[in-house]
PDB file of C-alpha atoms in Angstrom:
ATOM      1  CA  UNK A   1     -15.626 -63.208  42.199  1.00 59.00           C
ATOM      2  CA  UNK A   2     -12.343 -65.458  42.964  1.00 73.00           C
ATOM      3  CA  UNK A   3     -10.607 -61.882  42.757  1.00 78.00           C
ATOM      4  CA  UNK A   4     -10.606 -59.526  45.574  1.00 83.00           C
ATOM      5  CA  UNK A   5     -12.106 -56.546  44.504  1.00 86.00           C
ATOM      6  CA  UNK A   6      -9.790 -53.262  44.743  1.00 88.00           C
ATOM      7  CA  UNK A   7     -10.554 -49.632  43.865  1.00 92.00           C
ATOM      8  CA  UNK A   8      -7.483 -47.556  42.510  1.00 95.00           C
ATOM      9  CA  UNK A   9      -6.096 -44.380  41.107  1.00 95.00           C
ATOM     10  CA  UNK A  10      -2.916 -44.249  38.804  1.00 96.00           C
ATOM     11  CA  UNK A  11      -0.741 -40.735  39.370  1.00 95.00           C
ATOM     12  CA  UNK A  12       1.570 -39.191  37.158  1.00 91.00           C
ATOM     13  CA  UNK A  13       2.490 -39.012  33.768  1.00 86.00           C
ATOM     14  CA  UNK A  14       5.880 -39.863  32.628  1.00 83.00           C
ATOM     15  CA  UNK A  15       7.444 -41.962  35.742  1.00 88.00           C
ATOM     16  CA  UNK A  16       4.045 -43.137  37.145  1.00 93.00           C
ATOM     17  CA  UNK A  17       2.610 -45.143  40.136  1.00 95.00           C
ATOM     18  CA  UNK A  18      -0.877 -46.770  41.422  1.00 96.00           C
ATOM     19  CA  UNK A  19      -2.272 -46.515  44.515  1.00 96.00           C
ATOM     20  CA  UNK A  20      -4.493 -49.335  45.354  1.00 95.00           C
ATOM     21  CA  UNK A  21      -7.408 -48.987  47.964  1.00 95.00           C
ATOM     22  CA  UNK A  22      -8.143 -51.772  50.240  1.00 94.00           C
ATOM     23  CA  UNK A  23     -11.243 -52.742  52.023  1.00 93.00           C
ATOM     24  CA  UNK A  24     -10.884 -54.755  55.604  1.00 92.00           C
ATOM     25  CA  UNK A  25      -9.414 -58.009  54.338  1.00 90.00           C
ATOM     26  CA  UNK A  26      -8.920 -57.061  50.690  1.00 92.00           C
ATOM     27  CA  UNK A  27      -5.300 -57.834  49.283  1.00 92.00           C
ATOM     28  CA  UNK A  28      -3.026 -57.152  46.484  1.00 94.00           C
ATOM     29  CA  UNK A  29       0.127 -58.965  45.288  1.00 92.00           C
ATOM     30  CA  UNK A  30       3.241 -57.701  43.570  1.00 91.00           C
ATOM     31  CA  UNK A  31       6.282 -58.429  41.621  1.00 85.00           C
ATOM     32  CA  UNK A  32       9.089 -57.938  44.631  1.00 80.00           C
ATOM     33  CA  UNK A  33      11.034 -54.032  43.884  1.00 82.00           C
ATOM     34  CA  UNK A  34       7.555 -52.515  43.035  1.00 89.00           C
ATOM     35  CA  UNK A  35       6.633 -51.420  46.436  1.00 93.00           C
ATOM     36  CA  UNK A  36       6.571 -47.684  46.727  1.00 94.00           C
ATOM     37  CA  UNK A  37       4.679 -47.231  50.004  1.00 95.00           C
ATOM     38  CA  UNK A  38       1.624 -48.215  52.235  1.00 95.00           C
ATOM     39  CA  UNK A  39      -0.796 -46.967  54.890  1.00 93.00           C
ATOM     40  CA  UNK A  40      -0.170 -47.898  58.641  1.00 92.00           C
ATOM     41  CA  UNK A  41      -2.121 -51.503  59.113  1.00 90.00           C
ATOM     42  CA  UNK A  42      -1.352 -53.299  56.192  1.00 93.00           C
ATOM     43  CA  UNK A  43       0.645 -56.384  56.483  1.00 93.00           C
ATOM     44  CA  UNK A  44       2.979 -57.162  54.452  1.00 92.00           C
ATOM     45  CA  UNK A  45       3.806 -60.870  53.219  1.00 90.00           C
ATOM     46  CA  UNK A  46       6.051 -63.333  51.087  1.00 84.00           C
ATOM     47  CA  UNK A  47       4.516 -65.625  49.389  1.00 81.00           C
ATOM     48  CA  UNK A  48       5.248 -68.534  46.909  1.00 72.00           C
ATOM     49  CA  UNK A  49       3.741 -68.095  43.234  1.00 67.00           C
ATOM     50  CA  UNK A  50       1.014 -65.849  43.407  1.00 69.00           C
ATOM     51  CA  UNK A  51      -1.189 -66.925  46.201  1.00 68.00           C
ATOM     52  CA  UNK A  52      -3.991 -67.636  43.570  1.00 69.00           C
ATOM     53  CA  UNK A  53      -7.249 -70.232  44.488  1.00 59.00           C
ATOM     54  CA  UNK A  54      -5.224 -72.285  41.149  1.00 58.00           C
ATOM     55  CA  UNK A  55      -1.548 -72.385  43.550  1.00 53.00           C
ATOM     56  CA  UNK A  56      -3.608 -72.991  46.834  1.00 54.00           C
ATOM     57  CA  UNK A  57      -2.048 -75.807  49.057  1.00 51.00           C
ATOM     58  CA  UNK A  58       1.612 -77.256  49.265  1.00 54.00           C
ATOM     59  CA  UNK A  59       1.744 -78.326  46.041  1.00 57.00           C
ATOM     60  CA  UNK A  60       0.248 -76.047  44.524  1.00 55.00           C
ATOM     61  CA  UNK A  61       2.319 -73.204  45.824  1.00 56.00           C
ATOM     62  CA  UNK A  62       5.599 -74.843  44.425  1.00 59.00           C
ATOM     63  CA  UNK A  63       3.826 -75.493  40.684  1.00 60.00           C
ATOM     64  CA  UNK A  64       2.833 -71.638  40.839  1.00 55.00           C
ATOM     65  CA  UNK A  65       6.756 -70.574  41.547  1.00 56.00           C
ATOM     66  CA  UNK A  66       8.231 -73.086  39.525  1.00 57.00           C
ATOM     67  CA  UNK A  67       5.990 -71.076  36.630  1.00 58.00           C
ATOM     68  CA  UNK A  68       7.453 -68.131  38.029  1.00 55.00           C
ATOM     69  CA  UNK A  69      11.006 -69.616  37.420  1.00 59.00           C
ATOM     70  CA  UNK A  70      10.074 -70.524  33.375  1.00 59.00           C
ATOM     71  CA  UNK A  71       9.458 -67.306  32.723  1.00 56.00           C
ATOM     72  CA  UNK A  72      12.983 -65.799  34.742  1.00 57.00           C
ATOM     73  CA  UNK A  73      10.864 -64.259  37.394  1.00 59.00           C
ATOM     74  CA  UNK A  74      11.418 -64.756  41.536  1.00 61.00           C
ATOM     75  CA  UNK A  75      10.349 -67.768  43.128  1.00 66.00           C
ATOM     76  CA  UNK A  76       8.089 -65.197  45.554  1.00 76.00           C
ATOM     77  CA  UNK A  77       6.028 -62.326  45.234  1.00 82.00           C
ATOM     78  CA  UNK A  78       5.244 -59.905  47.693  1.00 89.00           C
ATOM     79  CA  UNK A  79       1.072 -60.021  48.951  1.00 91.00           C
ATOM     80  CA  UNK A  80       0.001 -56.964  50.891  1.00 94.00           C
ATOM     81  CA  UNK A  81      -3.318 -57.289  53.061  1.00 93.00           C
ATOM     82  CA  UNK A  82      -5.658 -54.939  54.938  1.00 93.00           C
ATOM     83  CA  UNK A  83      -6.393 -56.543  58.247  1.00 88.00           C
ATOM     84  CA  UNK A  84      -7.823 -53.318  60.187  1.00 88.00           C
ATOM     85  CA  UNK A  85     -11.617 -52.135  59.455  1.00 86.00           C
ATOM     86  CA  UNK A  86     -11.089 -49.065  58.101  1.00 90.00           C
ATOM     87  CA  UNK A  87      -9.704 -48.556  54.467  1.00 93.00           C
ATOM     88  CA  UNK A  88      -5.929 -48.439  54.001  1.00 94.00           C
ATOM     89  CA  UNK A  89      -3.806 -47.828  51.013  1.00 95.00           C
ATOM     90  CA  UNK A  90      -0.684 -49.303  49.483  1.00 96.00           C
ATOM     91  CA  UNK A  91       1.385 -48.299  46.189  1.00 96.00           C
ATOM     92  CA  UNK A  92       3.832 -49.531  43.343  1.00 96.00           C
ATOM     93  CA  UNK A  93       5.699 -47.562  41.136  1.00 94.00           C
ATOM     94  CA  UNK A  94       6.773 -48.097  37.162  1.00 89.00           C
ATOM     95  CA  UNK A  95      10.046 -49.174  36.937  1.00 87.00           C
ATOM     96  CA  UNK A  96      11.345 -47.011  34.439  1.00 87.00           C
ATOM     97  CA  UNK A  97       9.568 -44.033  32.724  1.00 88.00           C
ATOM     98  CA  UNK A  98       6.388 -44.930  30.671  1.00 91.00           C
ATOM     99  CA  UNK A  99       2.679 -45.748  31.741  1.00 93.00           C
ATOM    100  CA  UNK A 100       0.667 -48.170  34.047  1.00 94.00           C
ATOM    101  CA  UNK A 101      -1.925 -49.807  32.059  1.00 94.00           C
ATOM    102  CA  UNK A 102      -4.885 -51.621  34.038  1.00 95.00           C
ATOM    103  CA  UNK A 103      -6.243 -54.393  33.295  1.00 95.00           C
ATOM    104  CA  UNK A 104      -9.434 -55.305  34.403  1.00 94.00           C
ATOM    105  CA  UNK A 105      -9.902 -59.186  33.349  1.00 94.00           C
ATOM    106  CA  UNK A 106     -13.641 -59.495  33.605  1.00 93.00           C
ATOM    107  CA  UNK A 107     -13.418 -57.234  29.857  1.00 93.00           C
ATOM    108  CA  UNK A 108     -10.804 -59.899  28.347  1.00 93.00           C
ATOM    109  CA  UNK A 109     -12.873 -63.403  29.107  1.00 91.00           C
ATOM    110  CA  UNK A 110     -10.406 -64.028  32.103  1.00 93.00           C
ATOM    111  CA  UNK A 111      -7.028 -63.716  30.181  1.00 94.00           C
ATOM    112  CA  UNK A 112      -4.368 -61.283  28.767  1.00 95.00           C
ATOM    113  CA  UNK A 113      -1.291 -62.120  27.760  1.00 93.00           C
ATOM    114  CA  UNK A 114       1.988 -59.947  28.165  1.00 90.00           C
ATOM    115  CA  UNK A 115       5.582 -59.797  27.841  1.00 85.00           C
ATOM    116  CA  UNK A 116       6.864 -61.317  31.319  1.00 77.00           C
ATOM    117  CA  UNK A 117       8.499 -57.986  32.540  1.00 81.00           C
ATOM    118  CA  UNK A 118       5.531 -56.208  31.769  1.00 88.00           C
ATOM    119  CA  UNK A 119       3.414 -57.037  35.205  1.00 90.00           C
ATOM    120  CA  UNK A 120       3.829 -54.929  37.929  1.00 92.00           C
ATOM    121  CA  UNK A 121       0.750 -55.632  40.485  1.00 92.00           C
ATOM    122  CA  UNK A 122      -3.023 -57.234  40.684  1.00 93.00           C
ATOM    123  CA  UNK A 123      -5.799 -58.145  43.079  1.00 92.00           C
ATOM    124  CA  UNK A 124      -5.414 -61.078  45.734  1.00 90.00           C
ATOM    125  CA  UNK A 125      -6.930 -64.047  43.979  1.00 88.00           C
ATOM    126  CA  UNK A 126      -5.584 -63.217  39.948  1.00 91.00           C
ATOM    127  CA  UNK A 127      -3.508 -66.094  38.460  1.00 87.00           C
ATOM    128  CA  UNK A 128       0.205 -64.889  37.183  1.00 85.00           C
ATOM    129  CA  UNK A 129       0.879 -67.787  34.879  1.00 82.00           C
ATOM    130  CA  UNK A 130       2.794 -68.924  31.626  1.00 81.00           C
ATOM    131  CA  UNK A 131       2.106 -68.763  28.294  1.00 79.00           C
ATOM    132  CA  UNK A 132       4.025 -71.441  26.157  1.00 69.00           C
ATOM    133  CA  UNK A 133       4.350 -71.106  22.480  1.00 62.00           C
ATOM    134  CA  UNK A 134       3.556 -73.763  20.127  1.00 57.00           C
ATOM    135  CA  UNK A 135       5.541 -72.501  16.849  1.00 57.00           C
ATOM    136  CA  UNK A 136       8.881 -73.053  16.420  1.00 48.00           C
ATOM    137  CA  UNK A 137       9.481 -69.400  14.793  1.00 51.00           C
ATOM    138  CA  UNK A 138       7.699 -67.696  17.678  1.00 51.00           C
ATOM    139  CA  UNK A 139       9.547 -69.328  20.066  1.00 51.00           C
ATOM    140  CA  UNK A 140      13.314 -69.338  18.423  1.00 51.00           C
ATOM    141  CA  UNK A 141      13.117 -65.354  17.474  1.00 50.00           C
ATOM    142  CA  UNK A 142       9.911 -63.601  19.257  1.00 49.00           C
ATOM    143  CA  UNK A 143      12.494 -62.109  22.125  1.00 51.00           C
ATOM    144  CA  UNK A 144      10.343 -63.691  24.458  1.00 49.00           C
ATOM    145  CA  UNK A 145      11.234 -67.105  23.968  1.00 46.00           C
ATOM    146  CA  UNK A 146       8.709 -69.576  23.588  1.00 52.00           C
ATOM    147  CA  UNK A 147       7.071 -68.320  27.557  1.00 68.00           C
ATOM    148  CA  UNK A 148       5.171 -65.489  27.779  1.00 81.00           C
ATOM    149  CA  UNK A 149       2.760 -64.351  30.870  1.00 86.00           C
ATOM    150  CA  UNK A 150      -0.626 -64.925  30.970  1.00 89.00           C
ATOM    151  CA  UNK A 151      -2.358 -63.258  33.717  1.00 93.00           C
ATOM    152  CA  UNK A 152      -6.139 -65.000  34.534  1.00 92.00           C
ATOM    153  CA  UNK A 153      -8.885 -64.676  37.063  1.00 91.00           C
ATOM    154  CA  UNK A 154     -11.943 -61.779  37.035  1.00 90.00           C
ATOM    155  CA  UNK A 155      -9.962 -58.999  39.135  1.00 91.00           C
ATOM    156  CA  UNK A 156      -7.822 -56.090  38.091  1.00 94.00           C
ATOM    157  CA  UNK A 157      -4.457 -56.495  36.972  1.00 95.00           C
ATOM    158  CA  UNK A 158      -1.620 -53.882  36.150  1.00 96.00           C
ATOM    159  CA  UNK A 159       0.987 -53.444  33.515  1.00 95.00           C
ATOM    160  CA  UNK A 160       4.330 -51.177  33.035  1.00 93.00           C
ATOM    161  CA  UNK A 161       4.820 -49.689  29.130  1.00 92.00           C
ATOM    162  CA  UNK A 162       7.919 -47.768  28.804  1.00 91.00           C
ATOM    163  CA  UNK A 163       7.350 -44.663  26.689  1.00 90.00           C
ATOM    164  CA  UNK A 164       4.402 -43.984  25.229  1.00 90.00           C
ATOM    165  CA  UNK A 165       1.925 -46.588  25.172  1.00 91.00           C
ATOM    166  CA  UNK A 166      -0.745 -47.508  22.179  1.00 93.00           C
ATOM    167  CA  UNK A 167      -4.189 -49.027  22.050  1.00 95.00           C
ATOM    168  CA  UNK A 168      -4.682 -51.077  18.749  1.00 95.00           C
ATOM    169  CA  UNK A 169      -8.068 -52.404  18.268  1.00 96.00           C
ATOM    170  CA  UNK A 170      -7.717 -55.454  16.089  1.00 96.00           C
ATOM    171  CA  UNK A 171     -10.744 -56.408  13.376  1.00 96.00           C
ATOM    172  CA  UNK A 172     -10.900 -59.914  12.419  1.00 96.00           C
ATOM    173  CA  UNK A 173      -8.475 -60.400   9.672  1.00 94.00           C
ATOM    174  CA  UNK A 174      -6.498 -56.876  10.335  1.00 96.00           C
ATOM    175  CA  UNK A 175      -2.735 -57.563  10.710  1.00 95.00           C
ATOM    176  CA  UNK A 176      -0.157 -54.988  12.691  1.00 94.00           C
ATOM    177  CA  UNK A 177       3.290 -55.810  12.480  1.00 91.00           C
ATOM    178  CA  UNK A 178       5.743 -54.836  15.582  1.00 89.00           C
ATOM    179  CA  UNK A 179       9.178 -54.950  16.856  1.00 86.00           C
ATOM    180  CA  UNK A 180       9.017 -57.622  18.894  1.00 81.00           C
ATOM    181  CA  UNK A 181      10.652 -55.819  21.738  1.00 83.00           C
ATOM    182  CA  UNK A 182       7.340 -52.986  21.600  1.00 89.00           C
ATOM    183  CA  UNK A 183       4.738 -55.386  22.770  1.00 90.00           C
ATOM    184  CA  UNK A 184       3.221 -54.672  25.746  1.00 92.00           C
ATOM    185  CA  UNK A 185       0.349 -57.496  25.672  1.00 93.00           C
ATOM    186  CA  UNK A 186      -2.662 -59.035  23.922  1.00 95.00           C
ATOM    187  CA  UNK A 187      -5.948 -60.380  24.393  1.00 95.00           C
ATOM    188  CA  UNK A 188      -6.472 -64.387  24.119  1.00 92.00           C
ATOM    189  CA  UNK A 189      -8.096 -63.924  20.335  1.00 93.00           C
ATOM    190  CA  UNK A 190      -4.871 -62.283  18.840  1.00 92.00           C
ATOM    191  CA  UNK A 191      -2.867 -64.405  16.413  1.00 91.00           C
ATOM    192  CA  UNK A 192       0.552 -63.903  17.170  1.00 88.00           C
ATOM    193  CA  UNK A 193       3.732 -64.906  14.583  1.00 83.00           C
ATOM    194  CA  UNK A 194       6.935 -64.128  13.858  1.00 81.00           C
ATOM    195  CA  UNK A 195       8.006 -62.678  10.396  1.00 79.00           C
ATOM    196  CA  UNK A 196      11.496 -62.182   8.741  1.00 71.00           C
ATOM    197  CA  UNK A 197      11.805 -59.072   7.520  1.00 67.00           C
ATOM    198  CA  UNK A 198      13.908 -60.278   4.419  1.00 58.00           C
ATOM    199  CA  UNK A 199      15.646 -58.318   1.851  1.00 52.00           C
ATOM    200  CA  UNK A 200      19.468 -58.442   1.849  1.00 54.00           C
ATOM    201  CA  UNK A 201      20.074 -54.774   2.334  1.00 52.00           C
ATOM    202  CA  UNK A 202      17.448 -54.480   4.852  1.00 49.00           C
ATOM    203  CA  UNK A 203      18.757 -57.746   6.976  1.00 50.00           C
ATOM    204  CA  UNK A 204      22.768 -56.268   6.804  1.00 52.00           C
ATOM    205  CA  UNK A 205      22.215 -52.804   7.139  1.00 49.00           C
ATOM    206  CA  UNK A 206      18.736 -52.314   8.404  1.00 46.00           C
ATOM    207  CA  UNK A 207      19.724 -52.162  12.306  1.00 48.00           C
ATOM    208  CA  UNK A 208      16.104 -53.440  12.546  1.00 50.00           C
ATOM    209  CA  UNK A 209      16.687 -56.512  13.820  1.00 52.00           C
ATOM    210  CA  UNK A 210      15.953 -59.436  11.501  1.00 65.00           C
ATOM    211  CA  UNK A 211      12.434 -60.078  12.498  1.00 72.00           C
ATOM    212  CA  UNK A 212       8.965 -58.313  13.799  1.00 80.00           C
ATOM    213  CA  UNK A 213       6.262 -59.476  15.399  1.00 84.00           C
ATOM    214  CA  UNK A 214       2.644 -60.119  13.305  1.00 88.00           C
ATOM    215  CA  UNK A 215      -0.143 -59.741  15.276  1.00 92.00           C
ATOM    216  CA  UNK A 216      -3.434 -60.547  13.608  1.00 94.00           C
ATOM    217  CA  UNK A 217      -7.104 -59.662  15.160  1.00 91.00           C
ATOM    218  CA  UNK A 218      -9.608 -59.918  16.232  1.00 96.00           C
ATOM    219  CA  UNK A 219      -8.349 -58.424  19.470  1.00 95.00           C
ATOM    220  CA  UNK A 220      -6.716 -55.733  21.594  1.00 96.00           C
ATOM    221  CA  UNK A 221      -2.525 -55.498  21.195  1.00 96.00           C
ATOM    222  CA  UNK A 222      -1.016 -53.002  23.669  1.00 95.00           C
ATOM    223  CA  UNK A 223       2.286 -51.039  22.677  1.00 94.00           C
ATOM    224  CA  UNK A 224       5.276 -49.666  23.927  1.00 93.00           C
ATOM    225  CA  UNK A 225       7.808 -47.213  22.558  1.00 90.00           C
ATOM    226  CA  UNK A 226      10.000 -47.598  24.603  1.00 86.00           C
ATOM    227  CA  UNK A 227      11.072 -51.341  25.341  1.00 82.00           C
ATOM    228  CA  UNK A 228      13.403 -52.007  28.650  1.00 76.00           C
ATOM    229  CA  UNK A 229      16.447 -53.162  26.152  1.00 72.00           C
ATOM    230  CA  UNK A 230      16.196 -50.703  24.041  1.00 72.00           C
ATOM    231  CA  UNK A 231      16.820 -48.469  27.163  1.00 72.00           C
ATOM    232  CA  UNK A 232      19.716 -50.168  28.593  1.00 72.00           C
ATOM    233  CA  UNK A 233      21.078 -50.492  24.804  1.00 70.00           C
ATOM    234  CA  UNK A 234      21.321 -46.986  24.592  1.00 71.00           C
ATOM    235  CA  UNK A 235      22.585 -46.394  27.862  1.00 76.00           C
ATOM    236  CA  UNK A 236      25.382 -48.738  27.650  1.00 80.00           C
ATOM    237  CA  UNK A 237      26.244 -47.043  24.414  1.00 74.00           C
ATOM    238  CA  UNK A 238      26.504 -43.715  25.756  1.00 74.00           C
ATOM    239  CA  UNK A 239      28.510 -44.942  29.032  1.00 72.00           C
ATOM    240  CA  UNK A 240      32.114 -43.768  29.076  1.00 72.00           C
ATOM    241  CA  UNK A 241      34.634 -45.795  28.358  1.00 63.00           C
ATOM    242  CA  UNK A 242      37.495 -47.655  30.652  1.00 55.00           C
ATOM    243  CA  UNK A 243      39.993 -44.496  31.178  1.00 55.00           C
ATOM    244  CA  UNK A 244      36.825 -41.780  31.702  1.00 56.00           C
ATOM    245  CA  UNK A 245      36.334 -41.200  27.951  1.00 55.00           C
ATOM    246  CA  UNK A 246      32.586 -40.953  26.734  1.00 54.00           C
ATOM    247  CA  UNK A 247      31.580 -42.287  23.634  1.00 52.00           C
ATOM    248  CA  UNK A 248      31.281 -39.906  20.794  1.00 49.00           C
ATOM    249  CA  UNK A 249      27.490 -39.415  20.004  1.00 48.00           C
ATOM    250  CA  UNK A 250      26.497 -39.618  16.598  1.00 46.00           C
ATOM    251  CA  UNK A 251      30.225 -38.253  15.631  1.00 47.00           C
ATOM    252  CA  UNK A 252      31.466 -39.567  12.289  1.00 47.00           C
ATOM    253  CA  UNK A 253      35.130 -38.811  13.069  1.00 46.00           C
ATOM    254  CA  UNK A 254      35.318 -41.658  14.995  1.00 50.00           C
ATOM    255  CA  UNK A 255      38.594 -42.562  16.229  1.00 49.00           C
ATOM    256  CA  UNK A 256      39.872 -39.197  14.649  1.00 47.00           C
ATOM    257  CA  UNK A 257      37.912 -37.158  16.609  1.00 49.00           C
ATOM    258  CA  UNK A 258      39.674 -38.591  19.900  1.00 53.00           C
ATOM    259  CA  UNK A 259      42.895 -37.623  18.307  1.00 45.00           C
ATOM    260  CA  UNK A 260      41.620 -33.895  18.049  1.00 44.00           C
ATOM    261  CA  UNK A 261      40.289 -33.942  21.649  1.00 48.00           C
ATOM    262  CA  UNK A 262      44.012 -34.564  22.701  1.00 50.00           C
ATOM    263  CA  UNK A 263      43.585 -38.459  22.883  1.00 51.00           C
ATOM    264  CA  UNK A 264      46.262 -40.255  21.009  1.00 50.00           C
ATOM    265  CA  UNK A 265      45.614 -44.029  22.791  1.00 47.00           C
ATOM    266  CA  UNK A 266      44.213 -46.189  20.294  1.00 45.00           C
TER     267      UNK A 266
END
């Protein structure tokens, strides 16, 4: 194995972290802000790309974090290494309520692909990469852009879905259509598209968006209910106002129901 290879245990349910067990010279790397906390011994490191055998060397350490710039991530990531002889143990927290799905690479043929805020941690020695998109549809109105992540190597890997994550086990030919926003990642075999919804009623007054994502097996897709944006959306929706005054929620009054609430600015 290229991989270092890590034992772990994933605690929690709704706002969830992994703690990662590391044998004498075993190592882990991590997006930076994911640390939650580590053993005594364990060094801690910044590192260029993601310290892969493919970004080894000079230049190969500035290809791995100019990737890392395509896909609007850090130029560094964070590599945390056991150098005592006993075991030690280091964890990283989800980001925002949901689940941590592992990854284990050697069951995938070396390669998943995932949304590139999805990633949270993997073993020394996995490959954080890009995906580009060759279709012009994909690429103009998948969300993503035409750069997703693809993570590579034979070692575990782990992935943040907000919400409630979902399993989909593709057959060949089967077709599941998402919001674009929900995908968590896919294996290599999944066909992936972008559809327009279409329909004038359901394009002005859907609130839908104007396209979803097709994904057609064979293959694994991994979901989330619970997409970062939508998050923040409804968060900035619900934030109060400049002069203190919260939005009304789901109120049909509108503006009139300020009026009754003693507000008369307009």
């Amino acid at each position: 194995m290229t991989a270092h290879e890590i034992d772990y245990t994933i605690y929690g349910e709704e706002m969830q972290y992994v703690e990662i067990e590391l044998d004498p010279q075993e190592g882990v790397v991590a997006e930076a802000g994911s640390f939650m906390m580590m053993d005594d011994g364990i060094k801690m490191e910044t590192i260029f790309g993601d310290g892969s055998t493919k970004n080894e060397g000079f230049l190969g350490s500035i290809l791995g974090a100019g990737k890392r710039i395509l896909t609007g991530e850090s130029l560094f990531m964070t590599a945390f290494y056991n150098n005592l002889v006993g075991k030690r143990k280091v964890s990283f927290a989800s980001p925002y309520p949901g689940k941590i799905v592992p990854i284990d690479l050697t069951e995938y043929r070396g390669k998943f692909i995932c949304q590139k805020d999805a990633f949270l941690c993997a073993a020394k020695g996995v490959s954080v990469g890009i995906e580009f998109s060759k279709r012009l549809g994909r690429g103009l109105f998948g969300g993503e852009g035409f750069i997703m992540q693809k993570l590579e190597g034979d070692g575990m890997a782990f992935v943040h879905a907000g919400g409630t994550m979902a399993r989909k086990v593709l057959q060949p030919g089967e077709i599941l259509r998402v919001d674009t926003g929900c995908i968590v990642g896919f294996t290599q075999d999944i066909d992936y598209d972008i559809e327009f919804i279409g329909g004038i009623k359901n394009t002005i007054f859907g609130g839908e968006g104007l396209f979803y994502a097709k994904l057609q097996g064979p293959g694994i897709v991994y979901i989330q209910s619970l997409p970062f944006s939508r998050l923040a959306g409804r968060i900035i929706a619900s934030a109060p106002q400049a002069g203190g005054k919260q939005r009304g929620e789901g109120s049909i009054l509108g503006g009139l129901g300020n009026i009754l609430d003693g507000d008369n600015r307009f």
